[in-house]
PDB file of C-alpha atoms in Angstrom:
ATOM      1  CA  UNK R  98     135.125  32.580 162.177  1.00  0.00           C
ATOM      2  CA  UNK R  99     133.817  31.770 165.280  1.00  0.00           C
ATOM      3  CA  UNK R 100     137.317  31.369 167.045  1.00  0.00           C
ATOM      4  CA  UNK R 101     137.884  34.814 165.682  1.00  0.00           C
ATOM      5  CA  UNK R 102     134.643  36.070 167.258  1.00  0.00           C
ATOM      6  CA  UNK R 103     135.167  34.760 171.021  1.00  0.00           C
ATOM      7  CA  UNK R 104     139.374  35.707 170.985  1.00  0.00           C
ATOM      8  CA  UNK R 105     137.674  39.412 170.382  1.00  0.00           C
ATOM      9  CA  UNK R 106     134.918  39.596 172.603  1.00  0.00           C
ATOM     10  CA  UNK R 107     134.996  37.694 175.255  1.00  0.00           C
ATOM     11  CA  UNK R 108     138.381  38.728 176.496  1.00  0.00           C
ATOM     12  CA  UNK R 109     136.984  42.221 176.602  1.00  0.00           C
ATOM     13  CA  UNK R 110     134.015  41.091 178.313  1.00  0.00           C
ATOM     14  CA  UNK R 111     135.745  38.710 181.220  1.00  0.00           C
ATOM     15  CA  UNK R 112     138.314  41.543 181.546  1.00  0.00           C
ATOM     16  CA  UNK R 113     135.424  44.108 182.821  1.00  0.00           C
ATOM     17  CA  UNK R 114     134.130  41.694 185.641  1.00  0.00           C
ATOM     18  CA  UNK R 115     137.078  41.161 186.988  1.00  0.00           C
ATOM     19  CA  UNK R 116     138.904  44.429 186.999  1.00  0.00           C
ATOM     20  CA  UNK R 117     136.191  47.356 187.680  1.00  0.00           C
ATOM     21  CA  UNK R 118     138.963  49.398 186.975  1.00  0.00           C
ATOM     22  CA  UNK R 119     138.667  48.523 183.525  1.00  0.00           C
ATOM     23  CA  UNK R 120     135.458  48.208 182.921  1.00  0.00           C
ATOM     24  CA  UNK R 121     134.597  51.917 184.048  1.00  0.00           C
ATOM     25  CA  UNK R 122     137.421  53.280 181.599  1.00  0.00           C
ATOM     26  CA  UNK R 123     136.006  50.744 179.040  1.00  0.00           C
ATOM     27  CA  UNK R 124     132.285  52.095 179.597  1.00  0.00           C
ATOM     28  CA  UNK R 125     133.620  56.165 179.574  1.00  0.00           C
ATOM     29  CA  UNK R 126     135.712  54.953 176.483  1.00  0.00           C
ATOM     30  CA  UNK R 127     132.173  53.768 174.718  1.00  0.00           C
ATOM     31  CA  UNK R 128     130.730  56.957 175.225  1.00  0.00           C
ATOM     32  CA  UNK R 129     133.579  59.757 173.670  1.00  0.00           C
ATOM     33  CA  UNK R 130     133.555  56.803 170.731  1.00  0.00           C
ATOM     34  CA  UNK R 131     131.060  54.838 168.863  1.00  0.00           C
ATOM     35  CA  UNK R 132     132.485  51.967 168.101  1.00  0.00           C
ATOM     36  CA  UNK R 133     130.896  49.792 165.084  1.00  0.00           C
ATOM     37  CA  UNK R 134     131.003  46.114 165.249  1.00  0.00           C
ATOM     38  CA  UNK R 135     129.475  43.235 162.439  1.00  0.00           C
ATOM     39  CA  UNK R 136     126.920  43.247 165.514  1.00  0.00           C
ATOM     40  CA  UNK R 137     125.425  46.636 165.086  1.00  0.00           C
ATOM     41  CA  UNK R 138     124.323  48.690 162.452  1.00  0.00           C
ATOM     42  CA  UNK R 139     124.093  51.896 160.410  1.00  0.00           C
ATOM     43  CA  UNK R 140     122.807  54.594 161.825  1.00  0.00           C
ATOM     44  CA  UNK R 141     120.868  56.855 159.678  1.00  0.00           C
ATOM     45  CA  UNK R 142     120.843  60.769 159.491  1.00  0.00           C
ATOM     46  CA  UNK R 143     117.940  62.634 159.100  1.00  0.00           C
ATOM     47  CA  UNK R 144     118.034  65.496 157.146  1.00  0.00           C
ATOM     48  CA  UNK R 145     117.782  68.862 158.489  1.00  0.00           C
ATOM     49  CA  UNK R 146     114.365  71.014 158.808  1.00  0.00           C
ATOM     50  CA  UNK R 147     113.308  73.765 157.435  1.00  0.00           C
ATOM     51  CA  UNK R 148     113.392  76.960 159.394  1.00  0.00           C
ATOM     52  CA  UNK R 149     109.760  77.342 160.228  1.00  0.00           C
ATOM     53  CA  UNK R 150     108.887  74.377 159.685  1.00  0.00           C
ATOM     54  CA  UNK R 151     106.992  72.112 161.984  1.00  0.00           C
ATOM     55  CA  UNK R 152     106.131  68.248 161.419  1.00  0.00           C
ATOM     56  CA  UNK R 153     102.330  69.318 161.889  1.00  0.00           C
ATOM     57  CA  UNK R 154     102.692  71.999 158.727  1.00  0.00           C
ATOM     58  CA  UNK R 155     100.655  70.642 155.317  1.00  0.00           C
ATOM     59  CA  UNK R 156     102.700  70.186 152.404  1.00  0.00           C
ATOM     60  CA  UNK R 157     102.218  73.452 149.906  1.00  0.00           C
ATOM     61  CA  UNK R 158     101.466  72.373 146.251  1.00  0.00           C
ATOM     62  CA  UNK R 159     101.272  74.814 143.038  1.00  0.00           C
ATOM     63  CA  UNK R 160      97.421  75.306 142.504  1.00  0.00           C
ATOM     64  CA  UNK R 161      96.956  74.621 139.241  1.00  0.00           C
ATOM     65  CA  UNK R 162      94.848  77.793 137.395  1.00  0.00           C
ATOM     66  CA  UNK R 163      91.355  76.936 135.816  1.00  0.00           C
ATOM     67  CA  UNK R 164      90.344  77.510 131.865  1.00  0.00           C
ATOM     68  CA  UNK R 165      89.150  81.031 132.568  1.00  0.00           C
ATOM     69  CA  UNK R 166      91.876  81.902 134.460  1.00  0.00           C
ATOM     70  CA  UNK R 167      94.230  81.056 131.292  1.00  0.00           C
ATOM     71  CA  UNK R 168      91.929  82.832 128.396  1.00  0.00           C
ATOM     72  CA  UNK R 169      92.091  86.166 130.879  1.00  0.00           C
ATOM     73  CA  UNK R 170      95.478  85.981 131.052  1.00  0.00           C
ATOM     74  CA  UNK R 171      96.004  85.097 126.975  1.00  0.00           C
ATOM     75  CA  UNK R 172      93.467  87.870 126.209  1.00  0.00           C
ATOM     76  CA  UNK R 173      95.464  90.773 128.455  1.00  0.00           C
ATOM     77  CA  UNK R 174      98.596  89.251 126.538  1.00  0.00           C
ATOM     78  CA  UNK R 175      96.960  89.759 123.481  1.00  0.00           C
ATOM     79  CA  UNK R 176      95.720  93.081 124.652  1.00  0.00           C
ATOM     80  CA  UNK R 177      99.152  94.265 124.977  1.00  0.00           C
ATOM     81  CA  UNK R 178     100.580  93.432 122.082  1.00  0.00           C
ATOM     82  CA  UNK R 179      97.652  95.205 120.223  1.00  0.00           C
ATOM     83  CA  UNK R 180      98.185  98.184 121.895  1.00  0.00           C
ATOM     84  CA  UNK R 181     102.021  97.770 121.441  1.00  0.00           C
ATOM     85  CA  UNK R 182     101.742  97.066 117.914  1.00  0.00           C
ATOM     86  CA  UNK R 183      99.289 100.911 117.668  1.00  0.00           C
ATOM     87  CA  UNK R 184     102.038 102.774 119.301  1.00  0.00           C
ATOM     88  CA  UNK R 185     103.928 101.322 116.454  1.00  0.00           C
ATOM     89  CA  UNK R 186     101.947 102.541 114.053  1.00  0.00           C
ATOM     90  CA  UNK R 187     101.237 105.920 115.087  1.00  0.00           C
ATOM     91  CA  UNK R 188     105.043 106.662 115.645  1.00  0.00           C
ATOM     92  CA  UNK R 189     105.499 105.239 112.068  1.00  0.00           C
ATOM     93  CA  UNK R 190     102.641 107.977 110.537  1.00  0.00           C
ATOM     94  CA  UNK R 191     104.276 110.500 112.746  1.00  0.00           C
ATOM     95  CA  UNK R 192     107.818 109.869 111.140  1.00  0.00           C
ATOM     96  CA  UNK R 193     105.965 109.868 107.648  1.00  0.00           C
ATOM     97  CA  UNK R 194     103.967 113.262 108.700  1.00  0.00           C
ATOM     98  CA  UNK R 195     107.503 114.818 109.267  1.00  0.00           C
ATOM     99  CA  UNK R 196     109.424 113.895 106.710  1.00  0.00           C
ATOM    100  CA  UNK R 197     106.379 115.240 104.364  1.00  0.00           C
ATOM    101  CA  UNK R 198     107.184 118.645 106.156  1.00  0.00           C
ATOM    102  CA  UNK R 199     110.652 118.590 106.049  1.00  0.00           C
ATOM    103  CA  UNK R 200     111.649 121.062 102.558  1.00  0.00           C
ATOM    104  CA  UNK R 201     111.788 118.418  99.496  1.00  0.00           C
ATOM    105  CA  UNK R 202     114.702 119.219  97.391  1.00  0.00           C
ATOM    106  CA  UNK R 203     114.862 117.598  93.677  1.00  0.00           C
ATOM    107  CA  UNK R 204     118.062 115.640  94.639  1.00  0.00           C
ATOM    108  CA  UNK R 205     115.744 113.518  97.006  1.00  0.00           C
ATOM    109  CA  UNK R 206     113.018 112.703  95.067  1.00  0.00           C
ATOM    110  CA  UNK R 207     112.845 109.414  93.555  1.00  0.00           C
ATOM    111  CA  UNK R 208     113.261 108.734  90.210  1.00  0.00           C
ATOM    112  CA  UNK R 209     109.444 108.050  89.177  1.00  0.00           C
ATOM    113  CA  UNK R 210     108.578 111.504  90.787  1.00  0.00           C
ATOM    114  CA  UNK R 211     110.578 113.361  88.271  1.00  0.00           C
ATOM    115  CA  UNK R 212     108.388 114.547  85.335  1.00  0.00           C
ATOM    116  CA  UNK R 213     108.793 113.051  81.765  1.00  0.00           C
ATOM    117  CA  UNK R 214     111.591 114.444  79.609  1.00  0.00           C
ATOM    118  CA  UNK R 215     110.292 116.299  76.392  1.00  0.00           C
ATOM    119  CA  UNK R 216     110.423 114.642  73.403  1.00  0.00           C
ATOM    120  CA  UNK R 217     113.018 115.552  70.192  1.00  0.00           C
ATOM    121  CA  UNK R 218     111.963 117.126  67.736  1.00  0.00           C
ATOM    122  CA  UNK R 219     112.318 115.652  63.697  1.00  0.00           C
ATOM    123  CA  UNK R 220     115.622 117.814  63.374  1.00  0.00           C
ATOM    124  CA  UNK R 221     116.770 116.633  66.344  1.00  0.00           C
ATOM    125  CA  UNK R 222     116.108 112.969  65.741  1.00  0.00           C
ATOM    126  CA  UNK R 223     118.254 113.067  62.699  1.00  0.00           C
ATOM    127  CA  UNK R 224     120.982 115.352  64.240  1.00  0.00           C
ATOM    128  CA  UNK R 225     121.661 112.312  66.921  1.00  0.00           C
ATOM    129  CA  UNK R 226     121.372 110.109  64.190  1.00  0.00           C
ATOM    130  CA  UNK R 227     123.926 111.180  62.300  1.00  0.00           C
ATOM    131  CA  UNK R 228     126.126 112.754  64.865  1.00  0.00           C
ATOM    132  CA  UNK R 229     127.145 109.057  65.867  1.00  0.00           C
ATOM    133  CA  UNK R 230     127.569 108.240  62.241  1.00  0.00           C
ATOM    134  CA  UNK R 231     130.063 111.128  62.018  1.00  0.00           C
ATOM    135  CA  UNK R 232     131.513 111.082  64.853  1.00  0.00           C
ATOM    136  CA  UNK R 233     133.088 107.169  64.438  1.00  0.00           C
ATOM    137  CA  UNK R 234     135.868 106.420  66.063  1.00  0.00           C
ATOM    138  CA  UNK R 235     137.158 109.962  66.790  1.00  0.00           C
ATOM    139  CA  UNK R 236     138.224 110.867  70.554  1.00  0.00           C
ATOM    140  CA  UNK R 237     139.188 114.599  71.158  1.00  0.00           C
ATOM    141  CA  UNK R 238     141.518 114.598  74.044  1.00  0.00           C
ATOM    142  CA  UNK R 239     141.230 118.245  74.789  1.00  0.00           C
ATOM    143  CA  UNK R 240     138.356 121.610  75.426  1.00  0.00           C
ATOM    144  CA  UNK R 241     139.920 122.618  72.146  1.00  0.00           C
ATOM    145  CA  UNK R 242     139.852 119.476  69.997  1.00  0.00           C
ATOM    146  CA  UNK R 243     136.289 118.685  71.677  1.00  0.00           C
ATOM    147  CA  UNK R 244     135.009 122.491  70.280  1.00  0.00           C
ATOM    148  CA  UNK R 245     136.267 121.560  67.062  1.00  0.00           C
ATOM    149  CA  UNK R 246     134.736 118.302  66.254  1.00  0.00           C
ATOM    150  CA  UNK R 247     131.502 119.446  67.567  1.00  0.00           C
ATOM    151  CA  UNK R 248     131.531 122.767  65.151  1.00  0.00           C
ATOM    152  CA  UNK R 249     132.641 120.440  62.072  1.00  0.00           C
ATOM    153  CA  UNK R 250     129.709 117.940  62.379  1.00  0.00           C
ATOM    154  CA  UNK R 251     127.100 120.588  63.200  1.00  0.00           C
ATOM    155  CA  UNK R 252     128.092 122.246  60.174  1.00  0.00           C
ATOM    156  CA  UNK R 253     127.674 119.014  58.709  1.00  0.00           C
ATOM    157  CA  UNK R 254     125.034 117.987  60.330  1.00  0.00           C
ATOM    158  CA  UNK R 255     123.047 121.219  59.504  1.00  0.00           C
ATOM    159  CA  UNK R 256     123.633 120.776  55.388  1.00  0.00           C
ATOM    160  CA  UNK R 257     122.698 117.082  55.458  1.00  0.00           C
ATOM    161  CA  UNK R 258     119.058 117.835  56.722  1.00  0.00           C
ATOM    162  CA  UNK R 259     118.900 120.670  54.723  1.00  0.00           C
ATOM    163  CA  UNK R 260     119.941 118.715  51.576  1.00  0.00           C
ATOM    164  CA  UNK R 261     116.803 115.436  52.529  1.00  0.00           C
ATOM    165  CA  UNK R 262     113.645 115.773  50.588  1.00  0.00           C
ATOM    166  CA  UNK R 263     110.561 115.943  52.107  1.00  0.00           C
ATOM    167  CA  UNK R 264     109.994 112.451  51.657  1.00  0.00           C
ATOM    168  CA  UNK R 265     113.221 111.670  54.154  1.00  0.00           C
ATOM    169  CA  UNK R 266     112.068 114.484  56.000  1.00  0.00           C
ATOM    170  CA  UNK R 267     108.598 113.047  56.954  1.00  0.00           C
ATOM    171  CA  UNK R 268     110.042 110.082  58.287  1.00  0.00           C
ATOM    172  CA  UNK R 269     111.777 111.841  61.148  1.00  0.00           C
ATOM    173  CA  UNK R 270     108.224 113.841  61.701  1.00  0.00           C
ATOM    174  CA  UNK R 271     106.014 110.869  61.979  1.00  0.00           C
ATOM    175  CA  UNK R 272     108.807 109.744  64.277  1.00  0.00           C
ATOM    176  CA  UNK R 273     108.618 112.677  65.822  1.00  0.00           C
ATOM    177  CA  UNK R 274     104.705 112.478  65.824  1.00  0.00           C
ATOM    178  CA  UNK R 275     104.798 109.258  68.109  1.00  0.00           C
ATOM    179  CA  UNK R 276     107.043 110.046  70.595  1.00  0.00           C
ATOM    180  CA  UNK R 277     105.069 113.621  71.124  1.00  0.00           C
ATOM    181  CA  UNK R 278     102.036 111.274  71.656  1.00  0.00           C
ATOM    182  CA  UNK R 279     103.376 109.284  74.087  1.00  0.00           C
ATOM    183  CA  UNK R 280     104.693 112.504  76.323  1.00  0.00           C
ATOM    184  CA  UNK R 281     101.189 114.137  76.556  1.00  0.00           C
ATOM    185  CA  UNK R 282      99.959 110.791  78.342  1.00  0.00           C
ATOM    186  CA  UNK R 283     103.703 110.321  79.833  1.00  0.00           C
ATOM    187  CA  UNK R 284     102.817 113.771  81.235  1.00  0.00           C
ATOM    188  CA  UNK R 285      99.260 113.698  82.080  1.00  0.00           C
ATOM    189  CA  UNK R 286      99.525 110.476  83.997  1.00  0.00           C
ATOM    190  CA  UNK R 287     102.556 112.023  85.437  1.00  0.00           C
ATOM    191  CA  UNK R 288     100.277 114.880  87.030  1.00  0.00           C
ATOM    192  CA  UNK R 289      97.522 112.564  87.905  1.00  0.00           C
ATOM    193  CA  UNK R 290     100.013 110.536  90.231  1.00  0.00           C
ATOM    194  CA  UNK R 291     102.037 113.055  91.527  1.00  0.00           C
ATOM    195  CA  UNK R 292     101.883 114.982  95.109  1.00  0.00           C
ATOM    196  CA  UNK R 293     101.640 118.574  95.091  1.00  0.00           C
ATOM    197  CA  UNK R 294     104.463 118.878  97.278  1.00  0.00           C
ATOM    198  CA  UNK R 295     106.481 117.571  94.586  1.00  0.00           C
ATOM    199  CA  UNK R 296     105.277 119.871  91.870  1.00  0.00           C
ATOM    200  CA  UNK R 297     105.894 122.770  94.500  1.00  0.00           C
ATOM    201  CA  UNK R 298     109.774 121.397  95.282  1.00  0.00           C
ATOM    202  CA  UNK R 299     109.976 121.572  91.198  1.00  0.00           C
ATOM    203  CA  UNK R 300     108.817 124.732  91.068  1.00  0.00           C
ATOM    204  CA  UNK R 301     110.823 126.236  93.859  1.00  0.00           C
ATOM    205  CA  UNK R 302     113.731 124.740  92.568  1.00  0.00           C
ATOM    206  CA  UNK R 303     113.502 126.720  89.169  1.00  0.00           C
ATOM    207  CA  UNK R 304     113.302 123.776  87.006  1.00  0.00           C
ATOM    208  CA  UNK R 305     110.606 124.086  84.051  1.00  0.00           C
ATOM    209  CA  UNK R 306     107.538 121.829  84.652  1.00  0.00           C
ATOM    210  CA  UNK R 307     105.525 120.021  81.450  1.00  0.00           C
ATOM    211  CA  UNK R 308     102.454 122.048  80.639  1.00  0.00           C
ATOM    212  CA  UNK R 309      99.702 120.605  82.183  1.00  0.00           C
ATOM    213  CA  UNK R 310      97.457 118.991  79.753  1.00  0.00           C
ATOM    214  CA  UNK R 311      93.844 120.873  79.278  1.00  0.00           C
ATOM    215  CA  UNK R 312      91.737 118.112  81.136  1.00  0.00           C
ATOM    216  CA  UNK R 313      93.503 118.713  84.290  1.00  0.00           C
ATOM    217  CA  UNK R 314      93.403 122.050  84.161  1.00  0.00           C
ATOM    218  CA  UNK R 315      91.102 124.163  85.604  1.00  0.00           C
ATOM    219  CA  UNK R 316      88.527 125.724  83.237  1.00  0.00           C
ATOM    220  CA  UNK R 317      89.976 129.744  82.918  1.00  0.00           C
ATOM    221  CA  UNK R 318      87.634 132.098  84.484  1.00  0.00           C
ATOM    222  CA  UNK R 319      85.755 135.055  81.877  1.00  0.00           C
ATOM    223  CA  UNK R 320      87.912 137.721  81.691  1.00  0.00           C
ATOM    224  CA  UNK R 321      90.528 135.440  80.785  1.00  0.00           C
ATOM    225  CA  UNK R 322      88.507 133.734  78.338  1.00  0.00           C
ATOM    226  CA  UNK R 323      87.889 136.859  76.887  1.00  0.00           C
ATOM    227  CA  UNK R 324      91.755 137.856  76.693  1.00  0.00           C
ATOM    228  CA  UNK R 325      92.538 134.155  74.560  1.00  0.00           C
ATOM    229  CA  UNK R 326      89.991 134.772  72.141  1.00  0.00           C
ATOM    230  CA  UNK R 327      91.112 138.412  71.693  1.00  0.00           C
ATOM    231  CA  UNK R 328      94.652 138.958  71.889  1.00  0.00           C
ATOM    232  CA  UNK R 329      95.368 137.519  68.458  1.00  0.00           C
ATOM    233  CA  UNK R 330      93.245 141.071  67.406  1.00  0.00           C
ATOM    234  CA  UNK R 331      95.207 143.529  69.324  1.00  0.00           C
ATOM    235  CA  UNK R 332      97.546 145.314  67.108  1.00  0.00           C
ATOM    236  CA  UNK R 333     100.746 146.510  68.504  1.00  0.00           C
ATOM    237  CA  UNK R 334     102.601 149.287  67.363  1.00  0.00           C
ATOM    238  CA  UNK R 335     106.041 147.873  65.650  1.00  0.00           C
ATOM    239  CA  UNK R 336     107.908 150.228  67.008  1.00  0.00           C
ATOM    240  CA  UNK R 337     107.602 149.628  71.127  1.00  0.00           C
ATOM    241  CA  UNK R 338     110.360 147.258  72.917  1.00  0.00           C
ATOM    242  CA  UNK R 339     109.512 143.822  73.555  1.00  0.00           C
ATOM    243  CA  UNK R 340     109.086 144.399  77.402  1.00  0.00           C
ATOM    244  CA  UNK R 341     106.626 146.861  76.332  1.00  0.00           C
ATOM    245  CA  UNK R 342     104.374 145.012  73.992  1.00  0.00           C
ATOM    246  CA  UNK R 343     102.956 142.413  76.854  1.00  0.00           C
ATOM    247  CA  UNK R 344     102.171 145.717  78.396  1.00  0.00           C
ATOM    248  CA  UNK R 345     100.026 147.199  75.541  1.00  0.00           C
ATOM    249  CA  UNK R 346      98.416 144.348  74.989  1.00  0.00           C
ATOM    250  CA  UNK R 347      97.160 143.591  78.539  1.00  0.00           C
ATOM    251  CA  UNK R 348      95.940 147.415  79.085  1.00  0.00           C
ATOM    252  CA  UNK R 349      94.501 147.241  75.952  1.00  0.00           C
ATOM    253  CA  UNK R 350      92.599 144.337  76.431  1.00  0.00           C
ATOM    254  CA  UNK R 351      91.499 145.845  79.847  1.00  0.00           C
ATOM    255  CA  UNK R 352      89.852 148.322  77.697  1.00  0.00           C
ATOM    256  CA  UNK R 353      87.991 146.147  75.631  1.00  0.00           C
ATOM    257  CA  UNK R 354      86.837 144.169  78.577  1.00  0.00           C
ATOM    258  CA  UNK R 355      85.015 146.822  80.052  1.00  0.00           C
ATOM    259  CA  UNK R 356      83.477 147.996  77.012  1.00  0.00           C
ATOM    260  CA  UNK R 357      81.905 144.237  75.785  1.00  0.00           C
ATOM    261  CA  UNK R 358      78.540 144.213  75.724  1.00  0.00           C
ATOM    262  CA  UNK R 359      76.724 142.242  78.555  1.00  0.00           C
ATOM    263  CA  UNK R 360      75.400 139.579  76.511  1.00  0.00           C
ATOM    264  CA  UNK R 361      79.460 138.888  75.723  1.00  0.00           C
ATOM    265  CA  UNK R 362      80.050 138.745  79.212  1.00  0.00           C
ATOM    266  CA  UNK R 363      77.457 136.123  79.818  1.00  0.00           C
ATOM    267  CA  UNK R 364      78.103 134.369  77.537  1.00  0.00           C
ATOM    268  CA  UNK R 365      81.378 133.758  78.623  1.00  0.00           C
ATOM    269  CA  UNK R 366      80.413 133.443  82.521  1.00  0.00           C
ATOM    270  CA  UNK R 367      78.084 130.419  80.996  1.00  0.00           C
ATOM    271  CA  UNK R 368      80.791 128.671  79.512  1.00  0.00           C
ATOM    272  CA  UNK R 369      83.152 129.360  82.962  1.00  0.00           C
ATOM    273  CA  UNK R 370      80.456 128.020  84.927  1.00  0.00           C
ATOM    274  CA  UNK R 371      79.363 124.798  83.049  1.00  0.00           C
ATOM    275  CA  UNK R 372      83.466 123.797  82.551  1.00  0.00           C
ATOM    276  CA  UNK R 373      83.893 123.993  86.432  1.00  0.00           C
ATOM    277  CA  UNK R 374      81.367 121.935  87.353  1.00  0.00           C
ATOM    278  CA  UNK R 375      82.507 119.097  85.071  1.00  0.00           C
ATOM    279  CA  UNK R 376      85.899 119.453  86.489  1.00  0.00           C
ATOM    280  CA  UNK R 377      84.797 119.290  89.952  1.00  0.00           C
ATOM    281  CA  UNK R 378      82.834 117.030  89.225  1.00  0.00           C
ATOM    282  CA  UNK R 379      85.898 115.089  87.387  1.00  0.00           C
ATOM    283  CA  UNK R 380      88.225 115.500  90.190  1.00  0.00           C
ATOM    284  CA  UNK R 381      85.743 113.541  93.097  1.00  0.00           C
ATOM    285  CA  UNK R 382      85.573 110.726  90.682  1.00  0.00           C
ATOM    286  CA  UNK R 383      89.415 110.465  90.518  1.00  0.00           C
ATOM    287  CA  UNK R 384      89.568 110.768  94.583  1.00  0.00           C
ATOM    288  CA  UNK R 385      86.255 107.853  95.318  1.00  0.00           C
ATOM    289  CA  UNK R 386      88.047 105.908  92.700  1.00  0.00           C
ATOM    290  CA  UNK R 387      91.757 106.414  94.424  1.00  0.00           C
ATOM    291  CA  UNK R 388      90.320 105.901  98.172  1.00  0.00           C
ATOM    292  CA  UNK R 389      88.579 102.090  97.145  1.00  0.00           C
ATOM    293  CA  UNK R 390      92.018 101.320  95.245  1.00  0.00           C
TER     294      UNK R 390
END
């Protein structure tokens, strides 16, 4: 190695002092051109500053934010969501508000709003009893062969029930019997439950609506009271139309309303009054019970 080392360098070095020449284009050679040797070593960038930035400027560091500092900031969050989550709300009762405005049609009600269908009646139990019996296996095709079938078992139909006993008979009664029974409180619950905007829609629509049942209704005032317990005593003359009669009877009535006596009258007005009070009295039990439900 070290023969290596002085056939490099000291040529180089022997050749500047004695040609000056040389040596000054050696010397304006070293400084266009860094030369590296094993003798020297690395140099080492630094990396660029900042704009702005000085070697006397602090270093910044994230200030980190105290306990009450994060509870103010998780209570506005939580602030904001509440009051997010009421605008949610209120649109949602607005949307329900409106639709109960918008005109209810009997197509789009649901099912459970619909009232309860009437029940059959004895004759009408055993007519779809035996009308599948008869009717087996035939399939009219056509209007025509559907008409007749239909006439043939009716006519059938009609003779068998007329042909039972009584004893056959009162089976299809007590049946009867039951399923009345269970329409009345089908059909008072059914009122209980159900919005007057439904009833209205029902109404409106021209379909026939259940009676309601007498302890829902509201106790009839005196005159009226007076016309139920009378009208059975009006006699008609046989010989007016049937548009006519209601007629009669309602004038005539009118008559014999202003001619009772006043004892009648009070007697009646008693009655009116005590009813209404236990029906109003009836009807804020149902709503304090209904509002803690």
């Amino acid at each position: 190695m070290l023969p290596h080392f002085v056939a490099r360098v000291f040529p180089r070095a022997y050749a500047s002092v004695a040609s000056p020449t040389a040596a000054l284009r050696t010397a304006n050679a070293r400084q266009r051109v860094v030369a590296r040797t094993f003798l020297t070593t690395t140099s080492v960038a630094e990396p660029a500053k900042k704009s702005g930035a000085t070697e006397d400027s602090p270093k910044t560091t994230k200030k980190r934010r105290t306990s009450a500092e994060v509870a103010a900031a998780k209570a506005a969050k939580a602030a904001e969501k509440a009051k997010a989550q009421k605008a949610k709300e209120k649109a949602k009762a607005a949307a329900a508000k409106a639709a109960q405005k918008a005109p209810l049609t009997p197509r789009r009600m649901k099912k459970e709003d619909r009232p309860p269908k009437a029940p059959s009646s004895a004759y009408n139990l055993f007519v779809s009893e035996q009308y599948k019996k008869l009717l087996g296996d035939i399939k009219p095709t056509t209007s025509e062969d559907r008409k007749r079938v239909f006439g043939e078992i009716a006519a059938q139909v009609s003779n068998g029930w007329k042909s039972l006993s009584d004893a056959e008979k009162k089976a299809y009664q007590d049946q009867a019997d039951t399923l009345k029974e269970e329409y009345a409180r089908a059909k008072e619950e059914w009122y209980k439950n159900t919005s007057g905007r439904v009833i209205f829609a029902l109404r409106r629509s021209g379909r026939a609506l259940p009676q309601k049942p007498a302890s829902l209704r509201r106790p009839p005032p005196p005159f009226i009271r007076f016309h139920l317990e009378h009208f059975k005593s009006i006699e008609v003359p046989a010989d007016l139309p049937a548009r006519e009669r209601a007629m009669y009877a309602t004038k005539r009535l009118g008559e014999m309303w202003k001619q009772a006596s006043d004892e009648e009258k009070a007697r009646l007005n008693e009655e009116y009054q005590k009813e209404l009070k236990e029906y109003q009295q009836k009807i804020k039990d149902e709503q304090a019970v209904a509002s803690t439900a």
